[in-house]
Amino acid sequence: MTQINTSLPVAVSGATGAQGGAAARALLQLGRPVRALTRDPATPAAAELRALGAEVVRADFDDEASLTAALAGTGALFAMSTPFGSDLSAEIRQGTALLDAAVAVGVRHTVFTSAANADRSTGIPHFESKWRIERHLATLDVTWTVIGPGVFMENYANGWTMESLRDGVFALPMPSERPLPLIAARDIGAFAALALNCPAEFGGRRIDIASQWRTPEQIAAAIGAASGREIRHREVPLAVAESYSGDLAAMFRHFQETGLDVDIDGLRRDHPEVGWHTLEKWVTDRAWDL
């Protein structure tokens, strides 16, 4: 197993977003120096990271020179690909460019966040694109770890969901009683930081992660309790999801017909230091303007 110099900065891609920001904060709390990669170092999110002690640098995944300069002198990398909704060919191109640039400058350990069960031929376009990047990572001369998060709790506080919540409805293309493996962005960041700190334990492993199983009915009830509003779940037909995005519809179809497989009990038993958030804890930590 490659020895990692923990005095070198950890480069964190997507550092001003939910996952990358959580990883950067978790690493800083562990005392690891962080170099936060972002397209725009002038944003408020970048300023927050700078105030916490991170070095913030500009990095453009479509600019090789920019990536090389941003990664030079770092010892490890938290890598993520472009968020859902982008051009998938661009996601693959940019993701592989980031990994290649890291190896070229001597990065020794890369933790890549993919999606739960992306390695199982799901047929979900934005899972398959991440699997392509995973396979590329495995060919490189670097110690690697892949983590596959389940369903983000943060999805339930975005604009589209908030609109329906204000009408007292939690709209989701899922049956009320079908459980989903949920995870908070903070737990993704904490697990990534753990893997980056322990390459001997996590190197060469692909680990799907989530913190809790919850049904849409339970999610609606938890948000209702935290917001002081009565919220009920309404199953949205897959045809409605299809009208927004074929990729989105494929994902929910897979969730309904096959489901995701995550060993949540094992994760909680083996890695309690992550501090896994329950949905009920996550909803009470947020302000719900409904």
PDB file of C-alpha atoms in Angstrom, residues 60-254:
ATOM      1  CA  ASP A  60     -11.543  24.331 -14.617  1.00  0.00           C
ATOM      2  CA  PHE A  61     -12.079  20.675 -15.536  1.00  0.00           C
ATOM      3  CA  ASP A  62     -11.983  21.611 -19.231  1.00  0.00           C
ATOM      4  CA  ASP A  63      -8.606  23.355 -18.882  1.00  0.00           C
ATOM      5  CA  GLU A  64      -5.723  20.922 -18.395  1.00  0.00           C
ATOM      6  CA  ALA A  65      -3.243  23.626 -17.425  1.00  0.00           C
ATOM      7  CA  SER A  66      -5.657  24.933 -14.811  1.00  0.00           C
ATOM      8  CA  LEU A  67      -6.105  21.446 -13.327  1.00  0.00           C
ATOM      9  CA  THR A  68      -2.368  20.749 -13.279  1.00  0.00           C
ATOM     10  CA  ALA A  69      -1.636  24.014 -11.493  1.00  0.00           C
ATOM     11  CA  ALA A  70      -4.441  23.481  -8.976  1.00  0.00           C
ATOM     12  CA  LEU A  71      -3.331  19.925  -8.125  1.00  0.00           C
ATOM     13  CA  ALA A  72       0.437  20.449  -8.058  1.00  0.00           C
ATOM     14  CA  GLY A  73       1.879  19.768  -4.629  1.00  0.00           C
ATOM     15  CA  THR A  74      -1.149  17.935  -3.245  1.00  0.00           C
ATOM     16  CA  GLY A  75      -0.918  14.425  -1.843  1.00  0.00           C
ATOM     17  CA  ALA A  76      -4.497  13.195  -2.111  1.00  0.00           C
ATOM     18  CA  LEU A  77      -7.706  14.055  -3.940  1.00  0.00           C
ATOM     19  CA  PHE A  78     -11.397  14.043  -3.165  1.00  0.00           C
ATOM     20  CA  ALA A  79     -12.882  13.708  -6.650  1.00  0.00           C
ATOM     21  CA  MET A  80     -16.438  14.055  -7.817  1.00  0.00           C
ATOM     22  CA  SER A  81     -17.936  14.408 -11.273  1.00  0.00           C
ATOM     23  CA  THR A  82     -20.335  17.039 -12.523  1.00  0.00           C
ATOM     24  CA  PRO A  83     -23.672  16.943 -10.671  1.00  0.00           C
ATOM     25  CA  PHE A  84     -26.773  15.241 -12.068  1.00  0.00           C
ATOM     26  CA  GLY A  85     -28.463  17.112 -14.891  1.00  0.00           C
ATOM     27  CA  SER A  86     -25.351  17.941 -16.887  1.00  0.00           C
ATOM     28  CA  ASP A  87     -24.244  16.585 -20.246  1.00  0.00           C
ATOM     29  CA  LEU A  88     -23.158  13.030 -19.366  1.00  0.00           C
ATOM     30  CA  SER A  89     -20.415  12.904 -21.987  1.00  0.00           C
ATOM     31  CA  ALA A  90     -19.030  16.103 -20.465  1.00  0.00           C
ATOM     32  CA  GLU A  91     -19.216  14.522 -17.012  1.00  0.00           C
ATOM     33  CA  ILE A  92     -17.134  11.555 -18.167  1.00  0.00           C
ATOM     34  CA  ARG A  93     -14.645  13.763 -19.993  1.00  0.00           C
ATOM     35  CA  GLN A  94     -14.186  16.152 -17.080  1.00  0.00           C
ATOM     36  CA  GLY A  95     -14.090  13.404 -14.468  1.00  0.00           C
ATOM     37  CA  THR A  96     -11.382  11.441 -16.258  1.00  0.00           C
ATOM     38  CA  ALA A  97      -9.420  14.639 -16.930  1.00  0.00           C
ATOM     39  CA  LEU A  98      -9.383  15.409 -13.207  1.00  0.00           C
ATOM     40  CA  LEU A  99      -8.173  11.907 -12.327  1.00  0.00           C
ATOM     41  CA  ASP A 100      -5.499  11.926 -15.038  1.00  0.00           C
ATOM     42  CA  ALA A 101      -4.207  15.343 -13.975  1.00  0.00           C
ATOM     43  CA  ALA A 102      -3.957  14.169 -10.357  1.00  0.00           C
ATOM     44  CA  VAL A 103      -1.860  11.145 -11.314  1.00  0.00           C
ATOM     45  CA  ALA A 104       0.314  13.275 -13.591  1.00  0.00           C
ATOM     46  CA  VAL A 105       1.320  15.599 -10.728  1.00  0.00           C
ATOM     47  CA  GLY A 106       1.961  12.759  -8.275  1.00  0.00           C
ATOM     48  CA  VAL A 107      -1.215  12.536  -6.203  1.00  0.00           C
ATOM     49  CA  ARG A 108      -1.007   9.190  -4.328  1.00  0.00           C
ATOM     50  CA  HIS A 109      -4.582   8.531  -3.112  1.00  0.00           C
ATOM     51  CA  THR A 110      -7.896   9.443  -4.718  1.00  0.00           C
ATOM     52  CA  VAL A 111     -11.349   9.073  -3.181  1.00  0.00           C
ATOM     53  CA  PHE A 112     -14.064   9.326  -5.824  1.00  0.00           C
ATOM     54  CA  THR A 113     -17.754   9.750  -5.006  1.00  0.00           C
ATOM     55  CA  SER A 114     -19.990   7.871  -7.406  1.00  0.00           C
ATOM     56  CA  ALA A 115     -23.514   6.566  -6.726  1.00  0.00           C
ATOM     57  CA  ALA A 116     -24.786   3.583  -4.762  1.00  0.00           C
ATOM     58  CA  ASN A 117     -24.875   0.421  -6.921  1.00  0.00           C
ATOM     59  CA  ALA A 118     -23.537   2.268  -9.979  1.00  0.00           C
ATOM     60  CA  ASP A 119     -21.395  -0.826 -10.594  1.00  0.00           C
ATOM     61  CA  ARG A 120     -24.457  -3.076 -11.068  1.00  0.00           C
ATOM     62  CA  SER A 121     -25.666  -2.248 -14.594  1.00  0.00           C
ATOM     63  CA  THR A 122     -28.545  -0.096 -13.373  1.00  0.00           C
ATOM     64  CA  GLY A 123     -29.239   1.428 -16.788  1.00  0.00           C
ATOM     65  CA  ILE A 124     -29.590   4.850 -15.116  1.00  0.00           C
ATOM     66  CA  PRO A 125     -27.635   7.238 -17.365  1.00  0.00           C
ATOM     67  CA  HIS A 126     -26.049   9.333 -14.609  1.00  0.00           C
ATOM     68  CA  PHE A 127     -25.111   6.167 -12.696  1.00  0.00           C
ATOM     69  CA  GLU A 128     -23.565   4.608 -15.814  1.00  0.00           C
ATOM     70  CA  SER A 129     -21.461   7.731 -16.462  1.00  0.00           C
ATOM     71  CA  LYS A 130     -20.048   7.551 -12.944  1.00  0.00           C
ATOM     72  CA  TRP A 131     -19.327   3.843 -13.423  1.00  0.00           C
ATOM     73  CA  ARG A 132     -17.318   4.745 -16.543  1.00  0.00           C
ATOM     74  CA  ILE A 133     -15.225   7.124 -14.439  1.00  0.00           C
ATOM     75  CA  GLU A 134     -14.811   4.478 -11.730  1.00  0.00           C
ATOM     76  CA  ARG A 135     -13.484   1.991 -14.262  1.00  0.00           C
ATOM     77  CA  HIS A 136     -10.993   4.557 -15.542  1.00  0.00           C
ATOM     78  CA  LEU A 137      -9.812   5.289 -12.004  1.00  0.00           C
ATOM     79  CA  ALA A 138      -9.110   1.582 -11.422  1.00  0.00           C
ATOM     80  CA  THR A 139      -6.648   1.566 -14.370  1.00  0.00           C
ATOM     81  CA  LEU A 140      -4.499   4.366 -12.954  1.00  0.00           C
ATOM     82  CA  ASP A 141      -1.301   4.074 -10.916  1.00  0.00           C
ATOM     83  CA  VAL A 142      -2.815   5.478  -7.725  1.00  0.00           C
ATOM     84  CA  THR A 143      -4.327   4.156  -4.515  1.00  0.00           C
ATOM     85  CA  TRP A 144      -8.066   4.606  -4.979  1.00  0.00           C
ATOM     86  CA  THR A 145     -11.295   4.364  -3.012  1.00  0.00           C
ATOM     87  CA  VAL A 146     -14.808   4.701  -4.440  1.00  0.00           C
ATOM     88  CA  ILE A 147     -17.754   5.631  -2.263  1.00  0.00           C
ATOM     89  CA  GLY A 148     -21.297   5.307  -3.596  1.00  0.00           C
ATOM     90  CA  PRO A 149     -23.756   7.486  -1.672  1.00  0.00           C
ATOM     91  CA  GLY A 150     -27.437   6.576  -1.535  1.00  0.00           C
ATOM     92  CA  VAL A 151     -30.201   9.175  -1.851  1.00  0.00           C
ATOM     93  CA  PHE A 152     -29.229  12.650  -0.644  1.00  0.00           C
ATOM     94  CA  MET A 153     -31.420  14.049   2.128  1.00  0.00           C
ATOM     95  CA  GLU A 154     -30.610  17.457   0.633  1.00  0.00           C
ATOM     96  CA  ASN A 155     -32.780  16.528  -2.359  1.00  0.00           C
ATOM     97  CA  TYR A 156     -35.789  17.091  -0.113  1.00  0.00           C
ATOM     98  CA  ALA A 157     -34.935  20.735   0.521  1.00  0.00           C
ATOM     99  CA  ASN A 158     -34.352  21.821  -3.086  1.00  0.00           C
ATOM    100  CA  GLY A 159     -36.522  24.246  -5.036  1.00  0.00           C
ATOM    101  CA  TRP A 160     -38.763  21.737  -6.805  1.00  0.00           C
ATOM    102  CA  THR A 161     -39.532  19.775  -3.641  1.00  0.00           C
ATOM    103  CA  MET A 162     -40.015  22.922  -1.549  1.00  0.00           C
ATOM    104  CA  GLU A 163     -42.711  24.126  -3.944  1.00  0.00           C
ATOM    105  CA  SER A 164     -44.840  21.052  -3.298  1.00  0.00           C
ATOM    106  CA  LEU A 165     -44.076  21.083   0.440  1.00  0.00           C
ATOM    107  CA  ARG A 166     -45.573  24.563   0.685  1.00  0.00           C
ATOM    108  CA  ASP A 167     -48.796  22.997  -0.574  1.00  0.00           C
ATOM    109  CA  GLY A 168     -48.569  20.343   2.146  1.00  0.00           C
ATOM    110  CA  VAL A 169     -47.437  17.641  -0.278  1.00  0.00           C
ATOM    111  CA  PHE A 170     -44.229  15.632  -0.508  1.00  0.00           C
ATOM    112  CA  ALA A 171     -44.337  14.609  -4.166  1.00  0.00           C
ATOM    113  CA  LEU A 172     -42.077  11.729  -5.203  1.00  0.00           C
ATOM    114  CA  PRO A 173     -42.285   9.040  -7.924  1.00  0.00           C
ATOM    115  CA  MET A 174     -42.190   6.281  -5.308  1.00  0.00           C
ATOM    116  CA  PRO A 175     -44.805   4.177  -3.481  1.00  0.00           C
ATOM    117  CA  SER A 176     -45.395   5.434   0.060  1.00  0.00           C
ATOM    118  CA  GLU A 177     -44.066   2.281   1.724  1.00  0.00           C
ATOM    119  CA  ARG A 178     -40.985   1.631  -0.457  1.00  0.00           C
ATOM    120  CA  PRO A 179     -37.868   2.482   1.626  1.00  0.00           C
ATOM    121  CA  LEU A 180     -34.915   4.426   0.274  1.00  0.00           C
ATOM    122  CA  PRO A 181     -31.332   4.475   1.655  1.00  0.00           C
ATOM    123  CA  LEU A 182     -30.819   8.094   2.703  1.00  0.00           C
ATOM    124  CA  ILE A 183     -27.657  10.002   3.514  1.00  0.00           C
ATOM    125  CA  ALA A 184     -26.800  13.576   4.493  1.00  0.00           C
ATOM    126  CA  ALA A 185     -24.032  15.419   2.644  1.00  0.00           C
ATOM    127  CA  ARG A 186     -22.192  15.837   5.956  1.00  0.00           C
ATOM    128  CA  ASP A 187     -21.970  12.058   6.300  1.00  0.00           C
ATOM    129  CA  ILE A 188     -20.590  11.717   2.770  1.00  0.00           C
ATOM    130  CA  GLY A 189     -17.924  14.281   3.648  1.00  0.00           C
ATOM    131  CA  ALA A 190     -17.112  12.587   6.942  1.00  0.00           C
ATOM    132  CA  PHE A 191     -16.782   9.156   5.314  1.00  0.00           C
ATOM    133  CA  ALA A 192     -14.627  10.570   2.512  1.00  0.00           C
ATOM    134  CA  ALA A 193     -12.355  12.237   5.069  1.00  0.00           C
ATOM    135  CA  LEU A 194     -12.090   8.945   6.957  1.00  0.00           C
ATOM    136  CA  ALA A 195     -11.090   7.113   3.764  1.00  0.00           C
ATOM    137  CA  LEU A 196      -8.563   9.824   2.859  1.00  0.00           C
ATOM    138  CA  ASN A 197      -7.043   9.586   6.333  1.00  0.00           C
ATOM    139  CA  CYS A 198      -6.802   5.772   6.260  1.00  0.00           C
ATOM    140  CA  PRO A 199      -5.612   4.653   2.803  1.00  0.00           C
ATOM    141  CA  ALA A 200      -4.304   1.360   4.183  1.00  0.00           C
ATOM    142  CA  GLU A 201      -7.806   0.439   5.329  1.00  0.00           C
ATOM    143  CA  PHE A 202      -9.809   1.869   2.431  1.00  0.00           C
ATOM    144  CA  GLY A 203      -7.477   1.619  -0.567  1.00  0.00           C
ATOM    145  CA  GLY A 204      -8.779  -0.538  -3.429  1.00  0.00           C
ATOM    146  CA  ARG A 205     -12.307  -0.667  -2.040  1.00  0.00           C
ATOM    147  CA  ARG A 206     -15.711   0.353  -3.428  1.00  0.00           C
ATOM    148  CA  ILE A 207     -18.168   1.089  -0.608  1.00  0.00           C
ATOM    149  CA  ASP A 208     -21.828   2.071  -0.948  1.00  0.00           C
ATOM    150  CA  ILE A 209     -22.933   4.316   1.908  1.00  0.00           C
ATOM    151  CA  ALA A 210     -26.168   5.525   3.493  1.00  0.00           C
ATOM    152  CA  SER A 211     -27.229   6.254   7.054  1.00  0.00           C
ATOM    153  CA  GLN A 212     -30.863   5.161   7.291  1.00  0.00           C
ATOM    154  CA  TRP A 213     -33.745   3.490   5.443  1.00  0.00           C
ATOM    155  CA  ARG A 214     -36.850   5.683   5.240  1.00  0.00           C
ATOM    156  CA  THR A 215     -40.049   5.434   3.211  1.00  0.00           C
ATOM    157  CA  PRO A 216     -41.582   8.442   1.429  1.00  0.00           C
ATOM    158  CA  GLU A 217     -44.350   8.369   4.031  1.00  0.00           C
ATOM    159  CA  GLN A 218     -41.775   8.598   6.828  1.00  0.00           C
ATOM    160  CA  ILE A 219     -39.904  11.384   5.029  1.00  0.00           C
ATOM    161  CA  ALA A 220     -43.121  13.395   4.709  1.00  0.00           C
ATOM    162  CA  ALA A 221     -43.905  12.868   8.399  1.00  0.00           C
ATOM    163  CA  ALA A 222     -40.415  13.933   9.493  1.00  0.00           C
ATOM    164  CA  ILE A 223     -40.500  17.128   7.425  1.00  0.00           C
ATOM    165  CA  GLY A 224     -44.002  17.826   8.727  1.00  0.00           C
ATOM    166  CA  ALA A 225     -42.901  17.420  12.347  1.00  0.00           C
ATOM    167  CA  ALA A 226     -39.870  19.700  11.860  1.00  0.00           C
ATOM    168  CA  SER A 227     -41.782  22.384   9.958  1.00  0.00           C
ATOM    169  CA  GLY A 228     -44.960  22.366  12.017  1.00  0.00           C
ATOM    170  CA  ARG A 229     -47.009  21.665   8.913  1.00  0.00           C
ATOM    171  CA  GLU A 230     -49.070  18.657   7.955  1.00  0.00           C
ATOM    172  CA  ILE A 231     -47.226  17.054   5.032  1.00  0.00           C
ATOM    173  CA  ARG A 232     -48.510  14.015   3.167  1.00  0.00           C
ATOM    174  CA  HIS A 233     -46.734  11.951   0.539  1.00  0.00           C
ATOM    175  CA  ARG A 234     -48.178  11.816  -2.973  1.00  0.00           C
ATOM    176  CA  GLU A 235     -46.832   9.310  -5.481  1.00  0.00           C
ATOM    177  CA  VAL A 236     -46.049  11.062  -8.749  1.00  0.00           C
ATOM    178  CA  PRO A 237     -46.507   8.880 -11.872  1.00  0.00           C
ATOM    179  CA  LEU A 238     -43.284   7.941 -13.638  1.00  0.00           C
ATOM    180  CA  ALA A 239     -44.696   9.593 -16.755  1.00  0.00           C
ATOM    181  CA  VAL A 240     -44.470  12.935 -14.955  1.00  0.00           C
ATOM    182  CA  ALA A 241     -40.830  12.300 -14.087  1.00  0.00           C
ATOM    183  CA  GLU A 242     -40.257  11.295 -17.723  1.00  0.00           C
ATOM    184  CA  SER A 243     -41.604  14.669 -18.859  1.00  0.00           C
ATOM    185  CA  TYR A 244     -38.869  16.352 -16.820  1.00  0.00           C
ATOM    186  CA  SER A 245     -36.027  13.944 -17.596  1.00  0.00           C
ATOM    187  CA  GLY A 246     -35.657  10.466 -19.015  1.00  0.00           C
ATOM    188  CA  ASP A 247     -32.639  10.033 -16.750  1.00  0.00           C
ATOM    189  CA  LEU A 248     -34.719  10.938 -13.691  1.00  0.00           C
ATOM    190  CA  ALA A 249     -37.480   8.540 -14.718  1.00  0.00           C
ATOM    191  CA  ALA A 250     -34.960   5.725 -15.252  1.00  0.00           C
ATOM    192  CA  MET A 251     -33.619   6.285 -11.752  1.00  0.00           C
ATOM    193  CA  PHE A 252     -37.008   6.118 -10.063  1.00  0.00           C
ATOM    194  CA  ARG A 253     -38.019   3.136 -12.176  1.00  0.00           C
ATOM    195  CA  HIS A 254     -34.922   1.327 -10.931  1.00  0.00           C
TER     196      HIS A 254
END
